[in-house]
Coordinates of C-alpha atoms in Angstrom, one line a residue:
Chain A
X1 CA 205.1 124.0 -98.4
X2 CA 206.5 127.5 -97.3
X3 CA 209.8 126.3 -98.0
X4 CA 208.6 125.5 -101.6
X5 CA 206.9 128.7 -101.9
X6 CA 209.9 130.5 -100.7
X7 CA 212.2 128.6 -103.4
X8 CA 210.5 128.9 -106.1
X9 CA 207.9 132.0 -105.8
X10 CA 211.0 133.3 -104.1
X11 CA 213.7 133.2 -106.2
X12 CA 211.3 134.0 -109.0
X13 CA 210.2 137.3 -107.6
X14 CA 213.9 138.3 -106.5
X15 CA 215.1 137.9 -109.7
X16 CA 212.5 139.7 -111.5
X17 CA 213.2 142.4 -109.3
X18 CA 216.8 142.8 -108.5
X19 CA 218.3 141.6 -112.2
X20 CA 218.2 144.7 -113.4
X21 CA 220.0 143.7 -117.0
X22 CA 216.1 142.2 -117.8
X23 CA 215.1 145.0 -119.9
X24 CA 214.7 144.3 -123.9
X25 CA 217.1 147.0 -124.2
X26 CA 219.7 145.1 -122.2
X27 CA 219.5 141.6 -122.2
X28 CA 219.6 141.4 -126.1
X29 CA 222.5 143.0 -126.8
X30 CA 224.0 141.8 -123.2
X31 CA 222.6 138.3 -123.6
X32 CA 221.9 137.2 -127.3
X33 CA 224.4 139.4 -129.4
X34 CA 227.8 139.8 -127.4
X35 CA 228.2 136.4 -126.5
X36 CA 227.8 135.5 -130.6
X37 CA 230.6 138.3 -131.2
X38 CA 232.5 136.7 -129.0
X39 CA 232.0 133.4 -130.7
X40 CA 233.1 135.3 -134.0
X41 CA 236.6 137.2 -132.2
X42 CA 237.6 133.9 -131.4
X43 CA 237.1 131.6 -134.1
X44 CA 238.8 134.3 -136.1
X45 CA 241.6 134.3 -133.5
X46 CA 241.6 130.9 -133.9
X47 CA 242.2 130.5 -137.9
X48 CA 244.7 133.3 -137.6
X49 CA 247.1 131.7 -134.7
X50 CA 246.0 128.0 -136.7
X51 CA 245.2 126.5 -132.9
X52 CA 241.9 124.5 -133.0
X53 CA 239.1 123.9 -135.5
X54 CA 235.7 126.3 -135.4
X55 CA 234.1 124.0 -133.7
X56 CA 236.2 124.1 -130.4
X57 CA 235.9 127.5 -129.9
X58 CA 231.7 127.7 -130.8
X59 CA 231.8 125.2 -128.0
X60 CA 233.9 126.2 -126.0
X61 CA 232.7 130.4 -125.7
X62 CA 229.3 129.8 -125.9
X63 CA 229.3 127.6 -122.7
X64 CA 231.9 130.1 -121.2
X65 CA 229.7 132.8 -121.9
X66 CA 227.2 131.1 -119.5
X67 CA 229.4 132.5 -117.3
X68 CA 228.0 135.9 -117.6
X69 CA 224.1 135.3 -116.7
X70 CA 225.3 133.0 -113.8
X71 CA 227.9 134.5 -111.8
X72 CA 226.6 138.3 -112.9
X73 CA 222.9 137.5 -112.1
X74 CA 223.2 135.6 -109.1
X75 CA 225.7 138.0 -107.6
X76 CA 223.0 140.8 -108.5
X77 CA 220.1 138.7 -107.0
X78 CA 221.8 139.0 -103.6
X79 CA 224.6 141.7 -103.8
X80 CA 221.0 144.0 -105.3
X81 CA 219.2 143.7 -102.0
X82 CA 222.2 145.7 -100.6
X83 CA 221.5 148.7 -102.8
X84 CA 218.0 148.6 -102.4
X85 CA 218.5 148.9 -98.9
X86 CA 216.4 146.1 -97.9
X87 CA 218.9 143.1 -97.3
X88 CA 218.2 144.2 -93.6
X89 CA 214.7 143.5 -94.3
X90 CA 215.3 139.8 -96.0
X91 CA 217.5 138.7 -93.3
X92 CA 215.1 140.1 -90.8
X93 CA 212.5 137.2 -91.8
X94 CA 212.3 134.2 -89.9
X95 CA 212.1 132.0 -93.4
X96 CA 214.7 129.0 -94.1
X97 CA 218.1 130.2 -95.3
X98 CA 218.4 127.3 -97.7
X99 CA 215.2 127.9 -99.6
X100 CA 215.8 131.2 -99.3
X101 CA 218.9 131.8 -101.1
X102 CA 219.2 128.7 -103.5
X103 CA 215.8 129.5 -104.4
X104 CA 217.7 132.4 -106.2
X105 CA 219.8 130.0 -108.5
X106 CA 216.9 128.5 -110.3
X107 CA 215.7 131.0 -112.4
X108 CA 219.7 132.0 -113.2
X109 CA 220.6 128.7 -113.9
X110 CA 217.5 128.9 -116.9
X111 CA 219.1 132.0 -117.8
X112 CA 222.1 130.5 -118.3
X113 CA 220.9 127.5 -120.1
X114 CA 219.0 129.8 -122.6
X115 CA 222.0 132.1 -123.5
X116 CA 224.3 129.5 -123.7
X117 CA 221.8 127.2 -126.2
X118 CA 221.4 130.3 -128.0
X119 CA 224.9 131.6 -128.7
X120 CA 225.4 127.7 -129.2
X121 CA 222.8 127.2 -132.3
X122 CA 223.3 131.0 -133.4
X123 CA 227.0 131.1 -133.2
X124 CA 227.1 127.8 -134.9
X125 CA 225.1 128.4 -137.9
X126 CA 227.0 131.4 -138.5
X127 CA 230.5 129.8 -138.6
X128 CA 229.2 126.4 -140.2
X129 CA 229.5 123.8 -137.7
X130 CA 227.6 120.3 -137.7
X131 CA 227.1 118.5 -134.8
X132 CA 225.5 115.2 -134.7
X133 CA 221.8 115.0 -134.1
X134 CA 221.5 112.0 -131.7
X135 CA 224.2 115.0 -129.4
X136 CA 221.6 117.1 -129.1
X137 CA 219.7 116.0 -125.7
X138 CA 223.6 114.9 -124.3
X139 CA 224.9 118.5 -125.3
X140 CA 221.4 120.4 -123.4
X141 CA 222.1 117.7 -120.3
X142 CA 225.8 119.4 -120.4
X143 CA 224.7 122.7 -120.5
X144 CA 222.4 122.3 -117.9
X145 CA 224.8 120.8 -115.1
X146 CA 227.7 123.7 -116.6
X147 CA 225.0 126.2 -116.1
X148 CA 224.2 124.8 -112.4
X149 CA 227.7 124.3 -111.8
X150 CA 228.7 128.3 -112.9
X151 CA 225.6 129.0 -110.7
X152 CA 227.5 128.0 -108.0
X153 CA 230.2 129.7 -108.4
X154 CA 228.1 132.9 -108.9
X155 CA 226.5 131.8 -105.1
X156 CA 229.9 132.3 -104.1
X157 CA 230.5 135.5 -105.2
X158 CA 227.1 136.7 -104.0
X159 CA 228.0 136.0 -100.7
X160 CA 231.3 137.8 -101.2
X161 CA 228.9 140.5 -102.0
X162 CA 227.3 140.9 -98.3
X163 CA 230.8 142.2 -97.3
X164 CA 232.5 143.6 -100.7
X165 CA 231.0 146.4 -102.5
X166 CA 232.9 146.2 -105.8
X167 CA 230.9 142.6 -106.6
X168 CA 231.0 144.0 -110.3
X169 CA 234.6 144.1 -110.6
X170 CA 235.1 140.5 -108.7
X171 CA 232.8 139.3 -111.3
X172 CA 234.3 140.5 -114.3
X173 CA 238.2 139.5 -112.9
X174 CA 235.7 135.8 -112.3
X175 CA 234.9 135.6 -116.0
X176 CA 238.1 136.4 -117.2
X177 CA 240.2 133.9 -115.4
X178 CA 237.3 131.7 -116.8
X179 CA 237.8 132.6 -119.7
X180 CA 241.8 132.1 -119.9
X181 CA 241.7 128.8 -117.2
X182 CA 239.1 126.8 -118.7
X183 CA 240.1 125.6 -121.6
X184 CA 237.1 127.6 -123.6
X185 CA 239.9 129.2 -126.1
X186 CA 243.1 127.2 -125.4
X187 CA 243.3 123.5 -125.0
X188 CA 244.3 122.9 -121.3
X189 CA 247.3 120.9 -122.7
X190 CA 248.5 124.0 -124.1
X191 CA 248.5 125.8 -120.9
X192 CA 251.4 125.6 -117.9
X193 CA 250.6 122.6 -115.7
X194 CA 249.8 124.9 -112.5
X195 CA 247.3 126.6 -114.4
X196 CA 245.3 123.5 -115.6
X197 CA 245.9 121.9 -112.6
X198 CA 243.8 124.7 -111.3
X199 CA 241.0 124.7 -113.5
X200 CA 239.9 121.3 -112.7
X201 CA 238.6 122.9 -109.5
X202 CA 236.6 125.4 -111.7
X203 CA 233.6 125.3 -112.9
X204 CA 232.8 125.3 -117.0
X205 CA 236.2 123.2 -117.5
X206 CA 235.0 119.4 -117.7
X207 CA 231.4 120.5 -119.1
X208 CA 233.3 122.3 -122.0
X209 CA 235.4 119.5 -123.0
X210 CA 232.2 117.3 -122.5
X211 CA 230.4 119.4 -124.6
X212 CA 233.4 119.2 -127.3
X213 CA 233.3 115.4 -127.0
X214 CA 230.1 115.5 -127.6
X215 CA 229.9 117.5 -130.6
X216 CA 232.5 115.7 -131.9
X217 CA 230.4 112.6 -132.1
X218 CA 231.0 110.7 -128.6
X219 CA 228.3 109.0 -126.8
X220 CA 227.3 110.3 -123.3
X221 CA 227.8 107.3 -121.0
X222 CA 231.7 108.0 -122.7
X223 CA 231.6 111.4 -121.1
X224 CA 229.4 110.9 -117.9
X225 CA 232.5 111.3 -116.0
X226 CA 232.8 114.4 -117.2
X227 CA 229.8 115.6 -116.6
X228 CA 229.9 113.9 -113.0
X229 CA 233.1 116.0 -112.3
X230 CA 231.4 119.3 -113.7
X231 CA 228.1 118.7 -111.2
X232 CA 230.6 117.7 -108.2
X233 CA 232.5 120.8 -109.3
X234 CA 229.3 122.8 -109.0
X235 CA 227.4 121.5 -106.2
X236 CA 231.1 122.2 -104.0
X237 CA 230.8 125.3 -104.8
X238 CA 227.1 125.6 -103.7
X239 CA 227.8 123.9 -100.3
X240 CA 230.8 126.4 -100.1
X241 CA 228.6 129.8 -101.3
X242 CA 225.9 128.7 -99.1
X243 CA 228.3 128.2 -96.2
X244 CA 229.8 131.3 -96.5
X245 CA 226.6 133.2 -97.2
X246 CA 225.3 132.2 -93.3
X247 CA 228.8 133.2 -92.5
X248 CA 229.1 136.6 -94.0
X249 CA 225.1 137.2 -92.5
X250 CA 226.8 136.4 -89.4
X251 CA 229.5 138.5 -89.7
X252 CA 227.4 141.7 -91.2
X253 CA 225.2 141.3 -88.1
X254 CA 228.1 141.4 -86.0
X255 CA 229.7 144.8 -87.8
X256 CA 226.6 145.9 -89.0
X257 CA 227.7 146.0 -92.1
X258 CA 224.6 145.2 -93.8
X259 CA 223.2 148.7 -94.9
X260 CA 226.8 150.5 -96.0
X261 CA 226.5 150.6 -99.8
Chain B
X1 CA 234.3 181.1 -127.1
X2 CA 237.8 182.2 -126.7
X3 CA 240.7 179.6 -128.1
X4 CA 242.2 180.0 -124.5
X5 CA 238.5 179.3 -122.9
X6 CA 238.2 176.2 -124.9
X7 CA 241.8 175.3 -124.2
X8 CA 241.7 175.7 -120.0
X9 CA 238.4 173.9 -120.3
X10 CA 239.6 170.7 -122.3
X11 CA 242.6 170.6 -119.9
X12 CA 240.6 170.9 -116.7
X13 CA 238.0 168.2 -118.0
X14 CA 240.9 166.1 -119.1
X15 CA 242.7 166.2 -115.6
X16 CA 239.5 166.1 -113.6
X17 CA 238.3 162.8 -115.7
X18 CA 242.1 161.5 -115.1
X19 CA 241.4 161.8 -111.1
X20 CA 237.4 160.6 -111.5
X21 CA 238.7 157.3 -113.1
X22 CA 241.6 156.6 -110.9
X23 CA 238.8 156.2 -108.1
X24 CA 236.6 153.8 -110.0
X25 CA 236.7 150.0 -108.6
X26 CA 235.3 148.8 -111.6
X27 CA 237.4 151.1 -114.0
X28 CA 240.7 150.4 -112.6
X29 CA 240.1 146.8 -113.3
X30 CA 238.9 147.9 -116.4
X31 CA 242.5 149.5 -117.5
X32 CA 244.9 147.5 -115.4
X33 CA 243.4 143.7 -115.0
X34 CA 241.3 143.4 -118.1
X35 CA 244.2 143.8 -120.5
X36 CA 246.5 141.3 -118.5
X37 CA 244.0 138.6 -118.8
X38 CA 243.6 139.6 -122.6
X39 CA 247.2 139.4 -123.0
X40 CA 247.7 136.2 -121.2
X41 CA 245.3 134.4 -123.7
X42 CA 246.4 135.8 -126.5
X43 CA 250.2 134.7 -125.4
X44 CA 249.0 130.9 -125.1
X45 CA 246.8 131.3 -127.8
X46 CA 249.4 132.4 -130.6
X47 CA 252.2 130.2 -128.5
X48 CA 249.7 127.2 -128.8
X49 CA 249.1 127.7 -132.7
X50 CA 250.5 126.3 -136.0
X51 CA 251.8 129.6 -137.4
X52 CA 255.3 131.1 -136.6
X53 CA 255.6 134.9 -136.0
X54 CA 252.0 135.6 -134.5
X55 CA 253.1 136.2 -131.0
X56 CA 254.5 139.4 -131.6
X57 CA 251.6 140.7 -133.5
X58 CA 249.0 139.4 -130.9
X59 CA 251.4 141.1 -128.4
X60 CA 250.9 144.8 -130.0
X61 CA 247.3 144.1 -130.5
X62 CA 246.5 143.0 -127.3
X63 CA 248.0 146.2 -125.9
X64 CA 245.8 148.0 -128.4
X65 CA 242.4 145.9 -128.0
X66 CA 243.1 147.2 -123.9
X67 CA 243.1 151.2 -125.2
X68 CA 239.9 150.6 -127.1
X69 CA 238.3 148.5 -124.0
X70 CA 239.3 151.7 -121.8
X71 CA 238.2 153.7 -124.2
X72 CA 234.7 152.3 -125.0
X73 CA 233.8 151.5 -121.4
X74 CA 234.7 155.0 -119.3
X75 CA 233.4 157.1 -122.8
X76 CA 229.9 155.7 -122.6
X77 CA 230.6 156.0 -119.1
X78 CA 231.1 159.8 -118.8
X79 CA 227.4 160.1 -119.9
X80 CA 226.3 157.6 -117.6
X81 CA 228.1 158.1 -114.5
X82 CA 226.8 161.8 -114.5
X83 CA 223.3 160.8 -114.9
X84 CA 223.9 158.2 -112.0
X85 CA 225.7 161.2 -110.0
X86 CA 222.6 163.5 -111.1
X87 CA 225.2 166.2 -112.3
X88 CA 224.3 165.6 -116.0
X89 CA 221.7 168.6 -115.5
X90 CA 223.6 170.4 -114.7
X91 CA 226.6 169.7 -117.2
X92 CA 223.7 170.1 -120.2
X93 CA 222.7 173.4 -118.5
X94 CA 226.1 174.9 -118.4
X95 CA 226.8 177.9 -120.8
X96 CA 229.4 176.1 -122.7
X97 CA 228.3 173.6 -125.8
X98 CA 228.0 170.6 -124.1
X99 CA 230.3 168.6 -126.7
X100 CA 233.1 170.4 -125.3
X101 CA 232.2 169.4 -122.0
X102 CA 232.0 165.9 -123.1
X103 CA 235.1 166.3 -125.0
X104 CA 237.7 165.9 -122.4
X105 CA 236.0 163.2 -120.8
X106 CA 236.1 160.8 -123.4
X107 CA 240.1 162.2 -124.2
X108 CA 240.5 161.1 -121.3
X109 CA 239.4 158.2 -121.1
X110 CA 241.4 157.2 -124.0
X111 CA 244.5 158.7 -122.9
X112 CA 244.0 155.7 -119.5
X113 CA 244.0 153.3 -122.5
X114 CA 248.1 154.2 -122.8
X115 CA 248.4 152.2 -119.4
X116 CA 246.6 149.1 -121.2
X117 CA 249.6 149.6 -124.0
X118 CA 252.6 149.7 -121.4
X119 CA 251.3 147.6 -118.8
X120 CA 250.6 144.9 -121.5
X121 CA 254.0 145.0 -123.6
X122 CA 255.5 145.2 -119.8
X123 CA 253.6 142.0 -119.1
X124 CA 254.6 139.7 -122.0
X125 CA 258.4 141.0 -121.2
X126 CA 258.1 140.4 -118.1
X127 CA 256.5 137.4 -117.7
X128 CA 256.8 135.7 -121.8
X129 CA 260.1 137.5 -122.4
X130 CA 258.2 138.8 -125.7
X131 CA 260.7 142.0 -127.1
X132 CA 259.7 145.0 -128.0
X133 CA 262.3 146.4 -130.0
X134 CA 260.4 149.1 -132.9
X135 CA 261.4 149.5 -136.2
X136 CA 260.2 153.3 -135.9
X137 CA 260.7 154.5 -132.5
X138 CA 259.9 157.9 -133.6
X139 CA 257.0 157.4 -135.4
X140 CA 255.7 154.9 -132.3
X141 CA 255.8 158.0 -130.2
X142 CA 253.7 159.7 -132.8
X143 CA 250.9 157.1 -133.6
X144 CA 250.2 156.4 -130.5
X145 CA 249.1 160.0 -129.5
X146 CA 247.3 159.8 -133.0
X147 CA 245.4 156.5 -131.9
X148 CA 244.6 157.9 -128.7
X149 CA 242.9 161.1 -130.5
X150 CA 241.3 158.8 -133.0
X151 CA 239.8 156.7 -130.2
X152 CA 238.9 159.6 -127.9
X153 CA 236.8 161.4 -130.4
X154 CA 235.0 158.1 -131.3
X155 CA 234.5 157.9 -127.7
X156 CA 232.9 161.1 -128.0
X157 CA 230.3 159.6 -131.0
X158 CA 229.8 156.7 -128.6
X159 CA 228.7 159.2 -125.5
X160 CA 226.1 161.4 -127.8
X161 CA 224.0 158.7 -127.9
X162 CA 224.4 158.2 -123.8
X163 CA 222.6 161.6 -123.3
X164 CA 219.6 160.3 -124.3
X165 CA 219.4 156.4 -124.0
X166 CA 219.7 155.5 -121.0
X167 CA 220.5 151.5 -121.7
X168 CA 223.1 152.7 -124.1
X169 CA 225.8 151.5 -122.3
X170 CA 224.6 147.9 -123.4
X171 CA 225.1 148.7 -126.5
X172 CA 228.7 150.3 -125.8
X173 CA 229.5 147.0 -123.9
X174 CA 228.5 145.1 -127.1
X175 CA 230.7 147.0 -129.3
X176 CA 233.8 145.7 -127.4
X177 CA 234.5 142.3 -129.7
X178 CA 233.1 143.2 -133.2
X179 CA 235.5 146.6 -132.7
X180 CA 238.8 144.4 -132.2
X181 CA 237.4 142.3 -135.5
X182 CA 236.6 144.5 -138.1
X183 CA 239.6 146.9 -137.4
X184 CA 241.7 144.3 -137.4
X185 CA 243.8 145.0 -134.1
X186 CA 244.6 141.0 -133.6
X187 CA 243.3 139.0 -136.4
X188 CA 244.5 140.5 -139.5
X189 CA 241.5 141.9 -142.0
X190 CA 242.3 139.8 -144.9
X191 CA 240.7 136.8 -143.0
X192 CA 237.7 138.3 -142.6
X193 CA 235.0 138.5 -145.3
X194 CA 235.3 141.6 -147.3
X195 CA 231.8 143.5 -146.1
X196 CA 233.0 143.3 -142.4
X197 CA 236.6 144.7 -143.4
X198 CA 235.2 147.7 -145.1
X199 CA 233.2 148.5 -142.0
X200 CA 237.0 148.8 -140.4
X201 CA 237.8 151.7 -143.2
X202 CA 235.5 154.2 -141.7
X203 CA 237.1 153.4 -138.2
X204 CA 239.4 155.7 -136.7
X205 CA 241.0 152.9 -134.8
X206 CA 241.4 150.6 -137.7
X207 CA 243.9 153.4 -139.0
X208 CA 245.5 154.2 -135.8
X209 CA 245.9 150.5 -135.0
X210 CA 247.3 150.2 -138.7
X211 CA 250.0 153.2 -137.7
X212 CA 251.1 151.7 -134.8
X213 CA 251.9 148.4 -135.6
X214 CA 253.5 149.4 -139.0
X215 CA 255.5 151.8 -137.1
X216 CA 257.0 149.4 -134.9
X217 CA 256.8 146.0 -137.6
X218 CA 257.6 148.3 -140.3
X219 CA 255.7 149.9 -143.2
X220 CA 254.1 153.3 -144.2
X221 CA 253.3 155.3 -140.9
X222 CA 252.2 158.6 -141.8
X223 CA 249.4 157.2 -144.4
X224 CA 247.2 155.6 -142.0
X225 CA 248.4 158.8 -139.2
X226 CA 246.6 160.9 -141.4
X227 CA 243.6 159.0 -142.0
X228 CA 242.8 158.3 -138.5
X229 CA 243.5 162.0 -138.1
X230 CA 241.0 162.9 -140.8
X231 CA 238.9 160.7 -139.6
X232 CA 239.0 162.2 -136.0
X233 CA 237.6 165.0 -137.6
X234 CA 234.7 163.8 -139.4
X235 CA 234.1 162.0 -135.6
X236 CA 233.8 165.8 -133.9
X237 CA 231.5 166.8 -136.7
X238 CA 228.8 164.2 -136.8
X239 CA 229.1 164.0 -132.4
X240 CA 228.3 167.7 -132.7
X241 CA 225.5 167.0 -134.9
X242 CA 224.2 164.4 -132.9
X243 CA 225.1 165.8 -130.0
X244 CA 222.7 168.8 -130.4
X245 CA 219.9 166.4 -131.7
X246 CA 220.1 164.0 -128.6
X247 CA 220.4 166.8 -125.7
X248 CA 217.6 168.3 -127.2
X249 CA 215.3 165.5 -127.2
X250 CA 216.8 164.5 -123.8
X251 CA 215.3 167.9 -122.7
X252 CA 211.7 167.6 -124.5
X253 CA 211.5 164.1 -122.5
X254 CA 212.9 165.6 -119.3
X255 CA 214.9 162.3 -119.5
X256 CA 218.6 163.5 -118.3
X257 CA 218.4 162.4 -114.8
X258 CA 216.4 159.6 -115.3
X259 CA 218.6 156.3 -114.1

């Protein structure tokens, strides 16, 4: 039951408290109109270099752009205790690591669900894309596990943040290489083989290319492989964040590193 | 004000701001790794596409789309990083007018956006063998201070508004994609609908983007020089305006060191 409490009442609270992009006056234009504008620069892009259709790159940013809530937000959720001066205080407690710090994910992995259906729908309508009806529950099941899996990812980074100060630079280089690796603006085939060799290790790469197949009309037991590689992508990357997270605690105990902001 | 006062003090705040950036984590990466990975994706974008002679123009506009990142991010920045610093106070209560304290800042914050330019064209020669060979060498060497002007003092429109919002750099973050669009810096204007390219024609960078790429592509230079000159003009007028309005309000709210 305190375990429970801890994830969920938890997680809740710490995000609430250290997300600090959850103002109005932030999250829209941070959250509901860049990733749209993003949409926009790259379909554009796209009709002017005559690569792929609209529809590949609505997919294909919006679900990249899921990228931003779930690395940024998680990294902030932990990384935030450390300028608050009170990560000393959290590691202090005597409460269940894994509760404790996965509990964090949840409400970012909601974040990212919601700003990645949104710039989804919105981006779509604007440009003029259709996309099956019976796709709709397969397309939110994608988002979900790309969201989860980019959460991991972000869990990583967070525990970078117990040791690195800069965690808003490491996120930023993060979303770029997603944003050239996965295959959101340029179909993988198009890239050199080292480079989409590597991005089946990242996260977003098979969700957006389920997603694409999906729009495009496929059924989802056709694309439950892909999906299935996008959570296993994820949940290594949990297991590793978490891993390292106990490891860098260790470590910052060891150097007392924890308070030097 | 003295024209040698004003002078000493844009050179001083353009060299300090120089040193203050190069210091900045997050603004180096700004500058230096932003623009790569912009540049890398543009490369296999225009490589991966149907239409020949692309590459070269996303080339020059990726360069360019790095100056006006620089730009946007360390202008709205100067406001910001002094309230964070709590030295805005004391910036506001200094006896000279506070634009031409924010002046240099946002110059130089542009000027940084050069190193987007080189390192990028550097990059795809490097790495893409891409040429860079311009038609107007001269008149390169010319636009590009001209662009840098252009952006600066719409930098210094941008960082009004920073002295009394203190979320505004949410908004300057936003502006970062619909800028590159409606100016035209890598998708050319005629493929966008016509309300969003007219929005480009009041845009100092849409001009200095223009004089740049004609000057090494070919075409007339000094036409769009001028308008992104005039229009740098028009920017120091209406951020002195607003300028006075904002730090006045800031002071009725006691809101400048507010974080």
């Amino acid at each position: 039951m305190t375990g429970a409490r801890i994830f969920f009442v938890g997680g809740l609270l710490s995000y609430r408290a250290l997300f600090n992009w959850l103002s109005p006056w932030i999250f829209v234009p941070t959250f509901l109109i860049a990733p749209i504008f993003q949409i926009l620069l790259f379909v554009y892009i796209g009709r002017s270099a005559g690569v792929a259709s609209d529809k590949f790159y609505v997919v294909g940013n919006a679900l990249q752009y899921a990228a931003i809530p779930c690395i940024f937000a998680m990294s902030n959720t932990i990384a935030g205790e450390r300028f608050q001066q009170t990560l000393g205080f959290v590691l202090a407690t005597p409460a269940a690591r894994l509760p404790l710090f996965v509990g964090r994910s949840l409400p970012v992995i909601l974040n990212g669900i919601a700003v990645c259906a949104f710039a989804f729908v919105v981006g779509g309508a604007i440009v003029g894309i259709d996309v099956p009806s019976s796709a709709v529950g397969p397309l939110a099941l994608t988002i979900a596990v790309s969201a989860a899996s980019c959460t991991g990812l972000g869990l990583l980074i967070a525990a970078v943040g117990l040791r690195v100060r800069e965690t808003a630079v490491l996120n930023n280089i993060v979303f770029g290489v997603l944003l050239v690796f996965t295959g959101a603006n340029v179909p993988l085939s198009d890239l050199p083989g080292w480079m989409s060799f590597l991005a089946q290790g990242m996260p977003l790469t098979h969700g957006i290319e389920a997603a694409r197949r999906l729009a495009d009309g496929a059924s989802l037991s056709s694309v439950a492989g892909l999906i299935g590689a996008e959570a296993a992508v994820g949940a290594a990357y949990l297991v590793l964040g978490y891993a390292l997270l106990r490891f860098m605690e260790w470590q910052s105990r060891r150097l007392a590193t924890l308070e030097s902001v | 004000m003295s024209a040698q006062r004003i002078g000493r003090l844009v050179w001083v705040g353009w060299v300090f701001r120089l040193k203050e950036m190069s210091r900045s984590g997050l603004f180096v990466f700004t500058s230096i790794i932003e623009p790569l990975i912009f540049a890398t994706l543009t490369y296999y974008l225009f490589t991966a596409g149907s239409k020949p002679g692309t590459v070269l123009y996303s080339a020059l506009g990726a360069g360019m789309m790095g100056i006006w990142s620089t730009t946007l991010f360390a202008s709205g920045g100067a406001i910001q990083w002094q309230r964070w610093q709590g030295t805005l106070e004391l910036l506001v209560a200094a006896p000279p007018p506070f634009l031409l304290v924010v002046f240099p800042l946002t110059l130089g914050s542009a000027t940084i956006g050069i190193y987007s330019l080189t390192a990028t064209l550097l990059w795809e020669r490097l790495l893409y063998g891409l040429p860079f060979d311009p038609v107007h060498p001269l008149l390169f060497a010319i636009s590009v201070p001209s662009l840098i002007l252009g952006l600066g003092t719409l930098g210094l429109v941008i960082a009004s508004g920073f002295v009394l919002y203190r979320n505004a750099n949410a908004l300057s973050n936003m502006l970062e994609f619909p800028v590159w669009l409606v100016t035209g810096v890598i998708v050319p204007l005629s493929l966008l609908p016509g309300w969003a390219s007219k929005i480009g024609w009041v845009l100092s960078p849409t001009w200095g983007f223009r004089a740049v790429r004609n000057s090494v592509f070919g075409g007339p230079v000094w036409p769009s020089i001028g308008m992104c000159l005039g229009l740098s003009l028009v920017y120091v007028f209406v951020a002195g305006y607003f300028t006075g309005i904002f730090e006045r309000r800031a002071r009725e709210r006691a809101t400048l060191s507010l974080t």
